[in-house]
Structure formats: structure tokens, C-alpha cells
Coordinates of C-alpha atoms in Angstrom, one line a residue:
M618 CA 31.5 -15.0 36.6
S619 CA 31.5 -12.3 34.0
T620 CA 28.6 -9.8 34.1
K621 CA 28.5 -9.7 30.3
S622 CA 26.6 -12.3 28.4
Y623 CA 26.7 -13.3 24.7
I624 CA 23.2 -13.4 23.2
L625 CA 22.5 -15.4 20.0
D626 CA 18.9 -15.4 18.7
N627 CA 19.5 -18.2 16.2
G628 CA 16.7 -17.8 13.7
A629 CA 16.3 -20.0 10.6
Y630 CA 17.0 -17.1 8.2
T631 CA 18.9 -14.6 10.3
A632 CA 20.9 -14.8 13.5
K633 CA 20.8 -11.8 15.8
V634 CA 24.0 -11.6 17.9
G635 CA 25.6 -9.2 20.4
H636 CA 26.9 -8.7 23.9
T637 CA 24.9 -7.6 27.0
D638 CA 25.6 -3.9 26.7
D639 CA 25.3 -3.5 22.9
D640 CA 22.7 -1.0 21.8
A641 CA 21.5 -3.3 19.0
P642 CA 22.4 -6.7 17.8
K643 CA 24.2 -7.5 14.5
V644 CA 21.7 -9.2 12.2
I645 CA 23.7 -11.9 10.3
P646 CA 22.2 -14.1 7.5
N647 CA 22.1 -17.6 9.0
Y648 CA 23.2 -19.5 5.9
I649 CA 25.9 -20.0 3.3
M650 CA 25.6 -18.8 -0.3
K651 CA 27.3 -19.5 -3.6
A652 CA 27.2 -17.0 -6.5
K653 CA 27.3 -17.8 -10.2
S654 CA 29.8 -15.0 -10.6
E655 CA 32.3 -16.3 -8.1
R656 CA 32.1 -20.1 -8.2
R657 CA 35.0 -21.0 -6.0
R658 CA 34.1 -18.9 -3.0
T659 CA 31.3 -19.5 -0.5
F660 CA 29.9 -16.5 1.3
I661 CA 29.1 -17.0 5.0
G662 CA 26.6 -14.8 6.7
D663 CA 27.1 -11.1 6.0
Q664 CA 30.2 -11.7 3.8
L665 CA 27.5 -11.5 1.1
S666 CA 28.1 -7.8 0.9
E667 CA 31.5 -8.5 -0.7
C668 CA 29.7 -10.4 -3.6
R669 CA 29.7 -8.4 -6.8
D670 CA 26.8 -10.0 -8.6
K671 CA 24.0 -11.4 -6.4
S672 CA 21.9 -12.8 -9.2
G673 CA 21.2 -16.5 -9.2
L674 CA 22.5 -17.0 -5.6
Y675 CA 22.4 -20.5 -4.3
F676 CA 21.4 -20.8 -0.7
M677 CA 22.4 -23.5 1.8
L678 CA 20.6 -23.3 5.1
G679 CA 21.2 -25.2 8.3
F680 CA 17.5 -25.1 9.1
Q681 CA 14.9 -27.2 7.2
K682 CA 11.2 -26.6 7.9
G683 CA 12.1 -24.6 11.0
Y684 CA 14.4 -27.2 12.7
L685 CA 18.2 -27.4 12.7
L686 CA 19.1 -30.3 10.5
N687 CA 22.3 -29.6 8.7
W688 CA 24.9 -29.2 11.5
D689 CA 27.9 -28.7 9.1
I690 CA 26.4 -25.5 7.6
Q691 CA 25.2 -24.2 11.0
K692 CA 28.6 -24.9 12.5
T693 CA 30.3 -23.0 9.7
V694 CA 28.1 -20.0 10.3
W695 CA 28.6 -20.1 14.1
D696 CA 32.4 -20.3 13.6
Y697 CA 32.1 -17.1 11.5
I698 CA 29.8 -15.4 14.0
F699 CA 32.0 -16.1 17.0
S700 CA 35.2 -15.1 15.2
K701 CA 36.8 -11.7 15.5
D702 CA 35.5 -10.7 12.0
C703 CA 31.9 -10.7 13.2
C704 CA 31.1 -10.5 16.8
K705 CA 33.9 -11.8 19.0
A706 CA 32.9 -14.2 21.8
N707 CA 35.1 -14.8 24.9
F708 CA 33.9 -18.3 25.5
F709 CA 35.6 -19.0 28.8
E710 CA 34.3 -16.0 30.6
M711 CA 30.8 -15.5 29.1
P712 CA 27.5 -17.2 29.6
L713 CA 25.6 -17.8 26.3
I714 CA 21.9 -17.2 25.8
V715 CA 20.8 -19.1 22.6
T716 CA 17.3 -19.5 21.2
E717 CA 15.8 -22.6 19.6
P718 CA 12.4 -23.5 18.1
Y719 CA 9.4 -24.6 20.2
F720 CA 9.1 -28.3 20.8
N721 CA 12.6 -28.8 19.4
F722 CA 13.6 -32.5 19.0
S723 CA 15.6 -33.7 22.0
S724 CA 18.3 -35.0 19.6
I725 CA 18.8 -31.4 18.3
Q726 CA 18.8 -30.1 21.9
E727 CA 21.4 -32.5 22.9
G728 CA 23.5 -31.7 19.8
M729 CA 23.3 -27.9 20.5
S730 CA 24.3 -28.4 24.2
E731 CA 27.2 -30.6 23.2
I732 CA 28.5 -28.1 20.6
F733 CA 28.4 -25.1 22.9
F734 CA 29.9 -26.9 25.9
E735 CA 32.4 -29.2 24.3
E736 CA 33.4 -27.5 21.0
Y737 CA 33.1 -23.9 22.0
E738 CA 33.6 -24.4 25.7
F739 CA 31.2 -21.7 26.9
Q740 CA 31.3 -21.4 30.7
A741 CA 27.5 -21.3 31.0
L742 CA 24.5 -21.8 28.7
L743 CA 20.9 -20.8 28.7
R744 CA 18.8 -22.5 25.9
T745 CA 15.4 -20.9 25.5
N746 CA 12.7 -20.0 23.0
A747 CA 12.7 -16.6 21.3
G748 CA 9.1 -16.2 22.7
N749 CA 10.3 -16.4 26.3
L750 CA 12.7 -13.5 25.6
S751 CA 10.0 -11.5 23.9
C752 CA 7.6 -12.2 26.8
Y753 CA 10.4 -11.0 29.2
H754 CA 10.9 -7.9 27.2
Y755 CA 7.1 -7.2 27.0
H756 CA 6.7 -7.6 30.8
H757 CA 9.8 -5.4 31.4
D758 CA 8.1 -2.6 29.4
K759 CA 4.6 -3.3 30.8
P760 CA 5.0 -4.7 34.4
S761 CA 1.3 -4.5 35.0
A762 CA 0.5 -7.1 32.3
K763 CA -0.3 -10.5 33.8
C764 CA -0.4 -12.4 30.5
C765 CA 0.7 -11.9 26.9
L766 CA 0.2 -13.7 23.7
V767 CA 3.4 -13.8 21.5
V768 CA 2.7 -14.1 17.8
E769 CA 6.1 -15.0 16.3
S770 CA 6.0 -14.9 12.5
G771 CA 9.3 -15.9 11.1
Y772 CA 10.9 -17.6 8.1
S773 CA 9.5 -21.1 8.4
F774 CA 6.4 -20.8 10.6
T775 CA 4.2 -18.6 12.6
H776 CA 3.8 -19.6 16.2
I777 CA 1.1 -18.4 18.6
V778 CA 2.2 -18.8 22.2
P779 CA 0.2 -17.7 25.3
Y780 CA 2.2 -16.8 28.4
I781 CA 0.4 -16.7 31.7
L782 CA 2.3 -15.0 34.5
Q783 CA 5.4 -15.3 32.3
K784 CA 5.1 -19.0 31.9
K785 CA 4.3 -20.7 28.6
F786 CA 0.9 -22.4 28.5
K787 CA 1.8 -25.4 26.4
P788 CA -1.7 -26.7 25.5
G789 CA -2.4 -23.3 23.9
I790 CA 0.7 -23.2 21.6
L791 CA -0.3 -23.3 17.9
R792 CA 1.7 -23.3 14.7
V793 CA 0.6 -22.0 11.3
N794 CA 2.9 -23.4 8.6
V795 CA 3.3 -20.1 6.8
G796 CA 6.4 -17.9 7.1
G797 CA 8.5 -15.6 5.0
K798 CA 9.9 -18.4 2.9
I799 CA 6.5 -19.4 1.5
L800 CA 5.6 -15.8 0.8
T801 CA 8.9 -15.3 -1.2
N802 CA 8.4 -18.6 -3.1
H803 CA 4.9 -17.8 -4.0
L804 CA 5.9 -14.3 -5.2
K805 CA 8.6 -16.0 -7.4
E806 CA 5.9 -18.3 -8.9
V807 CA 3.4 -15.5 -9.5
I808 CA 6.0 -13.2 -11.1
S809 CA 7.5 -16.0 -13.2
Y810 CA 4.0 -17.0 -14.5
R811 CA 2.9 -13.4 -15.3
Q812 CA 6.1 -11.5 -16.3
L813 CA 9.7 -12.7 -16.0
H814 CA 11.3 -16.0 -15.1
V815 CA 12.6 -15.3 -11.6
M816 CA 12.5 -18.8 -10.0
E817 CA 16.3 -18.7 -9.6
E818 CA 16.3 -15.3 -8.0
T819 CA 15.3 -16.0 -4.4
Y820 CA 17.5 -13.2 -3.0
V821 CA 16.3 -10.5 -5.3
M822 CA 12.6 -11.5 -5.0
N823 CA 13.0 -11.6 -1.2
Q824 CA 14.2 -8.0 -1.4
C825 CA 11.3 -7.1 -3.7
K826 CA 8.9 -8.6 -1.1
E827 CA 10.5 -6.6 1.7
D828 CA 10.5 -3.3 -0.3
L829 CA 7.0 -3.4 -1.9
C830 CA 4.6 -5.7 -0.1
F831 CA 2.1 -4.5 2.4
M832 CA -0.8 -5.8 4.5
S833 CA -4.1 -4.7 3.0
T834 CA -6.6 -3.4 5.6
D835 CA -9.4 -3.7 3.2
F836 CA -8.7 -6.5 0.7
D837 CA -11.8 -6.0 -1.6
R838 CA -11.3 -2.3 -1.9
D839 CA -7.6 -2.7 -2.8
L840 CA -8.4 -5.3 -5.4
K841 CA -10.8 -2.8 -7.0
I842 CA -8.2 -0.1 -7.0
A843 CA -5.7 -2.5 -8.5
K844 CA -8.0 -3.2 -11.5
T845 CA -8.1 0.5 -12.5
K846 CA -5.6 2.2 -14.8
W847 CA -2.8 4.4 -13.6
P848 CA -3.0 7.2 -12.3
K849 CA -6.3 6.2 -10.6
N850 CA -4.5 3.0 -9.5
T851 CA -2.5 4.2 -6.5
I852 CA -1.1 0.7 -5.8
V853 CA 0.8 -0.2 -9.0
R854 CA 4.6 0.3 -8.8
D855 CA 7.5 -0.6 -11.0
Y856 CA 10.4 -2.4 -9.4
I857 CA 13.6 -1.9 -11.3
L858 CA 15.7 -5.0 -10.9
P859 CA 19.3 -4.6 -9.9
D860 CA 21.9 -5.2 -12.6
Y861 CA 24.8 -5.2 -10.1
T862 CA 26.8 -2.6 -12.1
T863 CA 25.0 0.6 -11.3
V864 CA 22.1 -0.7 -9.2
N865 CA 22.8 -2.9 -6.2
R866 CA 19.3 -3.2 -4.8
G867 CA 16.0 -2.9 -6.7
L868 CA 14.5 0.6 -7.0
I869 CA 10.8 1.5 -6.6
R870 CA 9.3 3.8 -9.3
T871 CA 5.9 5.1 -10.1
L872 CA 4.8 4.5 -13.7
D873 CA 5.6 8.1 -14.7
E874 CA 9.1 7.9 -13.3
T875 CA 9.7 4.6 -15.1
S876 CA 8.8 6.0 -18.5
V877 CA 11.3 8.8 -17.9
S878 CA 14.1 6.6 -16.8
R879 CA 13.4 4.1 -19.6
T880 CA 14.3 6.7 -22.2
I881 CA 17.7 7.2 -20.4
D882 CA 18.5 3.5 -19.9
K883 CA 16.8 1.0 -22.3
D884 CA 18.3 -2.1 -20.8
Q885 CA 16.5 -1.8 -17.4
Q886 CA 14.6 -4.9 -16.4
V887 CA 11.3 -3.9 -14.8
L888 CA 8.7 -5.8 -12.8
R889 CA 5.3 -4.2 -12.6
M890 CA 3.9 -5.0 -9.2
N891 CA 0.2 -4.5 -8.9
N892 CA -2.1 -6.7 -6.8
E893 CA 0.9 -8.9 -5.9
R894 CA 1.9 -6.2 -3.4
F895 CA -0.9 -7.1 -1.1
T896 CA -2.1 -10.6 -2.2
I897 CA 1.3 -12.2 -1.2
P898 CA 1.2 -11.2 2.5
E899 CA -2.5 -12.1 2.5
I900 CA -1.5 -15.7 2.7
L901 CA -0.6 -15.2 6.4
F902 CA -4.4 -14.7 7.0
H903 CA -5.7 -17.2 4.4
P904 CA -3.2 -20.1 3.9
N905 CA -5.8 -22.1 2.1
D906 CA -5.5 -19.7 -0.8
I907 CA -2.4 -21.6 -1.8
G908 CA -3.6 -25.0 -0.7
I909 CA -2.4 -25.1 2.9
P910 CA -5.4 -26.5 4.8
Q911 CA -4.9 -24.4 8.0
M912 CA -6.4 -21.5 9.7
G913 CA -4.9 -18.0 9.3
I914 CA -3.2 -16.0 12.0
S915 CA -6.2 -14.2 13.3
E916 CA -8.3 -17.4 13.7
A917 CA -5.3 -19.2 15.2
I918 CA -5.0 -16.4 17.8
V919 CA -8.7 -16.8 18.9
H920 CA -8.4 -20.6 18.9
S921 CA -5.2 -20.4 21.0
I922 CA -6.8 -18.0 23.5
N923 CA -9.9 -20.3 23.8
L924 CA -7.6 -23.2 24.8
C925 CA -6.4 -21.1 27.8
P926 CA -8.1 -20.9 31.2
E927 CA -11.2 -18.7 31.0
E928 CA -9.9 -16.1 33.5
T929 CA -6.8 -15.4 31.4
R930 CA -8.6 -14.6 28.2
P931 CA -9.3 -10.9 28.6
H932 CA -5.6 -10.4 29.5
L933 CA -4.4 -12.3 26.5
Y934 CA -6.7 -10.4 24.0
N935 CA -5.4 -7.1 25.5
N936 CA -1.7 -8.1 25.3
I937 CA -0.9 -9.5 21.8
I938 CA 2.7 -8.8 20.7
V939 CA 3.9 -9.6 17.2
T940 CA 7.6 -10.5 16.6
G941 CA 9.6 -11.9 13.7
G942 CA 10.3 -10.6 10.2
N943 CA 6.7 -10.7 8.8
G944 CA 5.7 -8.1 11.5
C945 CA 7.6 -5.6 9.3
F946 CA 4.9 -5.5 6.6
P947 CA 3.3 -2.0 6.7
G948 CA -0.3 -2.3 7.9
F949 CA 0.2 -5.5 9.8
E950 CA -0.8 -4.2 13.2
E951 CA -3.9 -2.5 11.9
R952 CA -5.0 -5.5 10.0
L953 CA -4.4 -8.0 12.8
T954 CA -6.3 -5.7 15.3
K955 CA -9.2 -5.5 12.9
E956 CA -9.4 -9.3 12.2
V957 CA -9.0 -10.3 15.9
R958 CA -11.5 -7.7 17.0
A959 CA -14.1 -9.1 14.6
L960 CA -13.6 -12.7 15.9
A961 CA -13.2 -11.9 19.7
P962 CA -16.1 -11.7 22.1
D963 CA -17.5 -8.1 22.5
E964 CA -16.8 -7.7 26.2
F965 CA -13.0 -8.1 25.7
D966 CA -10.6 -5.3 24.6
V967 CA -8.2 -6.2 21.8
S968 CA -4.7 -4.6 21.7
V969 CA -2.1 -5.7 19.2
T970 CA 1.5 -4.3 19.5
V971 CA 4.0 -4.5 16.7
P972 CA 7.3 -3.2 18.1
E973 CA 9.5 -0.8 16.3
N974 CA 11.8 -3.6 15.1
P975 CA 10.0 -7.0 15.4
I976 CA 13.1 -8.8 14.2
T977 CA 15.4 -7.8 17.1
Y978 CA 12.7 -7.7 19.8
A979 CA 13.6 -11.1 21.3
W980 CA 17.3 -10.3 21.3
H981 CA 16.6 -7.2 23.4
G982 CA 14.6 -9.4 25.7
G983 CA 17.7 -11.6 26.1
N984 CA 19.8 -8.5 26.7
L985 CA 17.4 -7.5 29.6
L986 CA 17.3 -11.0 31.0
S987 CA 21.1 -11.2 31.2
K988 CA 21.0 -8.3 33.6
D989 CA 18.3 -9.9 35.8
P990 CA 19.6 -10.7 39.3
D991 CA 18.1 -14.2 39.0
F992 CA 19.8 -14.9 35.6
F993 CA 22.5 -17.2 37.0
S994 CA 19.9 -19.5 38.6
L995 CA 18.6 -20.2 35.1
V996 CA 21.9 -21.2 33.3
V997 CA 23.7 -24.5 33.3
T998 CA 27.4 -24.1 33.9
K999 CA 30.1 -26.1 32.2
E1000 CA 31.0 -27.8 35.5
E1001 CA 27.4 -29.1 35.8
Y1002 CA 27.4 -30.3 32.2
D1003 CA 30.8 -32.1 32.6
E1004 CA 29.4 -33.8 35.8
E1005 CA 25.9 -34.7 34.7
G1006 CA 26.0 -34.6 30.9
F1007 CA 22.9 -33.6 28.9
S1008 CA 20.6 -34.4 31.8
A1009 CA 21.8 -31.1 33.5
C1010 CA 20.0 -29.3 30.6
H1011 CA 16.6 -30.7 31.4
R1012 CA 15.8 -27.6 33.5
F1013 CA 15.6 -25.5 30.3
D1014 CA 12.0 -24.8 29.6
V1015 CA 11.7 -25.3 25.9

């Protein structure tokens, strides 16, 4: 068997792909787009960089509400990912590590196994959750840790998953139905109501969210600052929208810089982002602000830990690891530590880690796992699949 593996962390918004010895994965958008400017062409994954005008992009995603439902779209993206244009896979010689959501439906599990073994003919397959790979990565960096709590905040959901001695503790797994998609959609609604109609501009507003939003560590104080006038208001910024002739991604300006650049170019479209910068990510901690009757991340963490055996709780509070795209908001680690510390019992230490790149953290865990001496005892080979069918895949712990 080949020592190299192919690792595909198949998220609902981006797929992280690469081979065992790559320094970092390629992050490929996991969807197909159509642009108003080029009607005939569909853009798959990172082909979007070839699109001249990204305004009014139409997205088609394989995932709906966190689960893989549209196989045609997903198959198109996978065909592109495995092709030589993107990240070439040598199916016959390589095992594949692929991630899927928690509590995935068995029909989807069966479909995935079938596609990878029968269509792509991979010689061995390991289907797992991204959290398992994150947990492996965390224990690799911190071998003394007995437990860890993975907070995986992605595009569709935020999952809170306790791992005890590197095994998922299923009764403690919780899901908060807030992810990056809801934040972007809410930002579009707020901006459309207050300033400019941007309901069609999902792509641009997602970039705006990534560029400008941050996690407030003291919400009331920041609201007071946002009510003052510039220059006392240190939060307000102007976001110059891309016109796709000179500007390809929005630019951030202070109000002084905008007044200067406005005199040079009068056609610039500008969004003024004030309290939106921190009220949008706040939804992760208070989903009921927008009518989702659920607890926020910090309460869910405490609730999840309380569902675990008593002797594991101090270890879980001390080993909280945040992965997924929402972990990229500045101030997230500080804010989560503060909130969990306030809710946790006094005798426990609370430690929250947000890795340098929360998006690719699970992929790197898969990379380390593929070098583990016990790796081949975890996979199902094509021979086993041909002999036993889908029942061979029941050993996967998803």
C-alpha cells in the first residue's frame, strides 16, 4: 500500500484537500457558481478567480442545512478537485480520508462510500468526522491531555463535541443552528434595510463580514462607542465595494481616508459599517436575538460538559479547542474564555485555544493520522467493500 494518503476535509462551504506530505491543504470553495456577466459558464470551486465580475453571483451548493443532499453538484466539484487542474489523486494507490457531518444519515453514508469505491475506485477509505481529526491533532500537540472539547463552528452549524480519551462521548454532543451562512444572511438584511440593497450580493457581503466583523469582548462598551461621532468612534469604518474594474475585493477605509478618496473617484459605492461590525458575530452567543430559540455557544459548552461524567469535567474545561471558519473572528478566543469562565464552576480552570488557522486544523489532523502506524487498521479497503458491501463500512465511528 502507498504511504501517501489523500485527505479531503469536505465542508459545506469549502473543501480542504491535499496529500500526506503537503505543508498546507488547498482550500477550494465546495460549490458551483454562475455569474451575471458570463451566463453560459459555470464556475466550479476555485475557478471563480477567473470570473471578471463577481457581483450578483448565484450559488449552487451540494450541502443543505449541513448535510449533503445534492449529489450532482457535489460530484461535479469532486471531479474537479480530483482532476489534474486542482489536486491530482491517484485513486488506485492511495487511501482516502474524507470527513462528513456528525450523525450523518445512513443513506448519505452509503452514497458516499459507493461513490468513492465504485466511481472513483479508491483503494481504501476512511470516513470520519472533522472533529475526530481535530481531536487527534490536539492530542498530538498536547499528549498529556486526557480529554478535549471540540467546538466546531462552520458554515451551517456549530457543534460542541466532548472527546474522552480520544473517543467521542455521544450523549454530550450538541448542535447550535448558527453558522457562517446565517451571519452573512443577517448582515445582508441589516445592510439592505439601513443602506444599500445587497440581498443579491452574497459573495461580496461574505467578504465584507470576513474583512470587518470582530467579536466584541465588552458588548455594552462597544455599543456606547458606536453611538458617538467620528473621531471618538473608533469602531466605524467605510467598506468600499468592489467595482471589478479597478477594485477586486472591498477596501477598508477610515472616514478621513474615504472623504479624500471620494474627491478622486465620485462613483465609489461605500458601506458605512458601525455597530454591524460586532453585532453580527454576536449572534453566535445569542441566537435568540434573531429568533432562533437556542442557547449560545458558551451556554452550550457548559451544558455539554455537564452531560459528561463528573471526573472528566475539569479536563474538558481546560482543553477547549475552536475550529471552523467562525474561529477566525478577531477576539473570539478572548470572548469565549470570558463567557465560559463566568458560567463554569470556580474550582475548574478554563482554557480556550483557537489555532492559528482554525479552517485547516482538522485537515492537518488528518495529515498526522495518515502517518500513524495504526492508520491501516482504521480504513476499509476496496477488497473488503467488494466482498461485504456497505456493511464493511459500519466500523467507521461517525
